[in-house]
Amino acid sequence: MGKFEIKKDKAGKLRFNLKASNGQVILTSEAYNSKAACDNGIESVRKNSQNDKMYDKKKAKDGRPFFSLKASNGQVIGASQMYASASSMANGIASVKKNAPKAAIVDNS
């Protein structure tokens, strides 16, 4: 089972990582100013992760594929790592869809 891990960044803002059952980070959030906003971000990932239209598939300047997950208002709520291929990016999206809905929340902030 996957999990959301909440942590504070160097600037003191909260971020979360969605990790797959193997511990690999599959989605990293934007920065949040409060715990409530961070919790809302996690709930937004749970909700929007099941809708294919909320995934924005992109390519980095070096050509590597990655994706971001958007909320219903169009705001980015999380981004993936860089992938070696489009098929590995598709696997990453599938992993977010599988893990996000029931992932436990671990607060390390």
mmCIF file of C-alpha atoms in Angstrom:
data_model
loop_
_atom_site.group_PDB
_atom_site.id
_atom_site.type_symbol
_atom_site.label_atom_id
_atom_site.label_comp_id
_atom_site.label_asym_id
_atom_site.label_seq_id
_atom_site.Cartn_x
_atom_site.Cartn_y
_atom_site.Cartn_z
ATOM 1 C CA MET A 1 0.000 0.000 0.000
ATOM 2 C CA GLY A 2 1.275 3.466 -0.861
ATOM 3 C CA LYS A 3 1.532 6.394 1.531
ATOM 4 C CA PHE A 4 1.591 10.162 1.624
ATOM 5 C CA GLU A 5 4.574 11.478 3.589
ATOM 6 C CA ILE A 6 4.359 15.084 4.822
ATOM 7 C CA LYS A 7 7.563 16.989 5.567
ATOM 8 C CA LYS A 8 8.805 20.542 6.013
ATOM 9 C CA ASP A 9 11.119 21.932 3.343
ATOM 10 C CA LYS A 10 14.115 24.199 3.977
ATOM 11 C CA ALA A 11 11.874 27.281 3.799
ATOM 12 C CA GLY A 12 9.584 25.860 6.491
ATOM 13 C CA LYS A 13 6.726 25.095 4.100
ATOM 14 C CA LEU A 14 4.909 21.774 4.020
ATOM 15 C CA ARG A 15 5.159 19.348 1.111
ATOM 16 C CA PHE A 16 4.085 15.785 0.621
ATOM 17 C CA ASN A 17 5.350 12.894 -1.429
ATOM 18 C CA LEU A 18 3.113 10.089 -2.598
ATOM 19 C CA LYS A 19 5.174 6.919 -2.360
ATOM 20 C CA ALA A 20 4.399 3.563 -3.945
ATOM 21 C CA SER A 21 4.448 0.401 -1.819
ATOM 22 C CA ASN A 22 8.119 -0.098 -2.778
ATOM 23 C CA GLY A 23 8.985 3.309 -1.257
ATOM 24 C CA GLN A 24 9.590 5.063 -4.571
ATOM 25 C CA VAL A 25 8.314 8.656 -4.797
ATOM 26 C CA ILE A 26 5.702 8.852 -7.564
ATOM 27 C CA LEU A 27 4.343 12.371 -6.971
ATOM 28 C CA THR A 28 5.696 15.439 -5.154
ATOM 29 C CA SER A 29 3.422 18.265 -4.087
ATOM 30 C CA GLU A 30 3.682 21.999 -4.324
ATOM 31 C CA ALA A 31 4.604 23.916 -1.136
ATOM 32 C CA TYR A 32 1.864 24.703 1.402
ATOM 33 C CA ASN A 33 1.819 27.337 4.155
ATOM 34 C CA SER A 34 -0.394 25.380 6.562
ATOM 35 C CA LYS A 35 -1.207 21.824 7.602
ATOM 36 C CA ALA A 36 -4.844 22.362 6.574
ATOM 37 C CA ALA A 37 -3.803 23.410 3.064
ATOM 38 C CA CYS A 38 -1.463 20.411 2.826
ATOM 39 C CA ASP A 39 -4.277 18.074 3.925
ATOM 40 C CA ASN A 40 -6.546 19.633 1.280
ATOM 41 C CA GLY A 41 -3.819 18.979 -1.315
ATOM 42 C CA ILE A 42 -3.696 15.303 -0.352
ATOM 43 C CA GLU A 43 -7.484 15.030 -0.638
ATOM 44 C CA SER A 44 -7.307 16.737 -4.028
ATOM 45 C CA VAL A 45 -4.744 14.157 -5.203
ATOM 46 C CA ARG A 46 -7.006 11.345 -3.986
ATOM 47 C CA LYS A 47 -9.966 12.808 -5.891
ATOM 48 C CA ASN A 48 -8.274 13.967 -9.098
ATOM 49 C CA SER A 49 -5.870 11.036 -9.509
ATOM 50 C CA GLN A 50 -8.653 8.904 -10.960
ATOM 51 C CA ASN A 51 -9.435 11.326 -13.819
ATOM 52 C CA ASP A 52 -7.178 10.955 -16.877
ATOM 53 C CA LYS A 53 -7.966 14.527 -17.924
ATOM 54 C CA MET A 54 -6.230 15.872 -14.804
ATOM 55 C CA TYR A 55 -2.813 14.543 -15.883
ATOM 56 C CA ASP A 56 -0.694 16.943 -17.911
ATOM 57 C CA LYS A 57 1.978 14.980 -19.769
ATOM 58 C CA LYS A 58 5.048 17.052 -20.595
ATOM 59 C CA LYS A 59 8.660 16.861 -21.739
ATOM 60 C CA ALA A 60 11.593 18.492 -19.980
ATOM 61 C CA LYS A 61 14.115 20.579 -21.930
ATOM 62 C CA ASP A 62 16.303 17.486 -22.245
ATOM 63 C CA GLY A 63 13.387 15.529 -23.732
ATOM 64 C CA ARG A 64 12.623 13.337 -20.718
ATOM 65 C CA PRO A 65 8.905 12.860 -20.059
ATOM 66 C CA PHE A 66 7.173 13.765 -16.798
ATOM 67 C CA PHE A 67 3.658 14.600 -15.681
ATOM 68 C CA SER A 68 1.817 16.920 -13.364
ATOM 69 C CA LEU A 69 -1.534 16.318 -11.694
ATOM 70 C CA LYS A 70 -4.003 19.201 -11.689
ATOM 71 C CA ALA A 71 -6.947 20.009 -9.457
ATOM 72 C CA SER A 72 -10.382 20.778 -10.900
ATOM 73 C CA ASN A 73 -9.484 24.500 -10.845
ATOM 74 C CA GLY A 74 -6.483 23.814 -13.107
ATOM 75 C CA GLN A 75 -3.868 24.382 -10.403
ATOM 76 C CA VAL A 76 -0.976 21.895 -10.291
ATOM 77 C CA ILE A 77 -1.096 19.862 -7.075
ATOM 78 C CA GLY A 78 1.828 17.555 -7.752
ATOM 79 C CA ALA A 79 4.514 16.604 -10.239
ATOM 80 C CA SER A 80 6.353 13.405 -11.063
ATOM 81 C CA GLN A 81 10.009 12.643 -11.406
ATOM 82 C CA MET A 82 11.637 12.647 -14.836
ATOM 83 C CA TYR A 83 11.231 9.370 -16.694
ATOM 84 C CA ALA A 84 13.415 7.619 -19.236
ATOM 85 C CA SER A 85 10.522 6.883 -21.602
ATOM 86 C CA ALA A 86 6.852 7.590 -22.254
ATOM 87 C CA SER A 87 5.989 4.034 -21.215
ATOM 88 C CA SER A 88 7.699 4.432 -17.840
ATOM 89 C CA MET A 89 5.797 7.713 -17.368
ATOM 90 C CA ALA A 90 2.545 5.845 -18.125
ATOM 91 C CA ASN A 91 3.511 3.329 -15.427
ATOM 92 C CA GLY A 92 4.042 6.236 -13.024
ATOM 93 C CA ILE A 93 0.555 7.588 -13.734
ATOM 94 C CA ALA A 94 -0.895 4.100 -13.221
ATOM 95 C CA SER A 95 0.917 3.898 -9.891
ATOM 96 C CA VAL A 96 -0.537 7.231 -8.734
ATOM 97 C CA LYS A 97 -4.026 6.025 -9.725
ATOM 98 C CA LYS A 98 -3.506 2.773 -7.824
ATOM 99 C CA ASN A 99 -1.916 4.182 -4.667
ATOM 100 C CA ALA A 100 -3.484 7.615 -4.065
ATOM 101 C CA PRO A 101 -7.079 6.696 -3.122
ATOM 102 C CA LYS A 102 -6.244 4.595 -0.057
ATOM 103 C CA ALA A 103 -2.725 5.714 0.829
ATOM 104 C CA ALA A 104 -2.054 6.277 4.516
ATOM 105 C CA ILE A 105 -0.797 9.688 5.669
ATOM 106 C CA VAL A 106 2.495 9.843 7.572
ATOM 107 C CA ASP A 107 3.221 13.277 9.045
ATOM 108 C CA ASN A 108 6.973 13.837 9.435
ATOM 109 C CA SER A 109 6.672 17.612 9.697
#
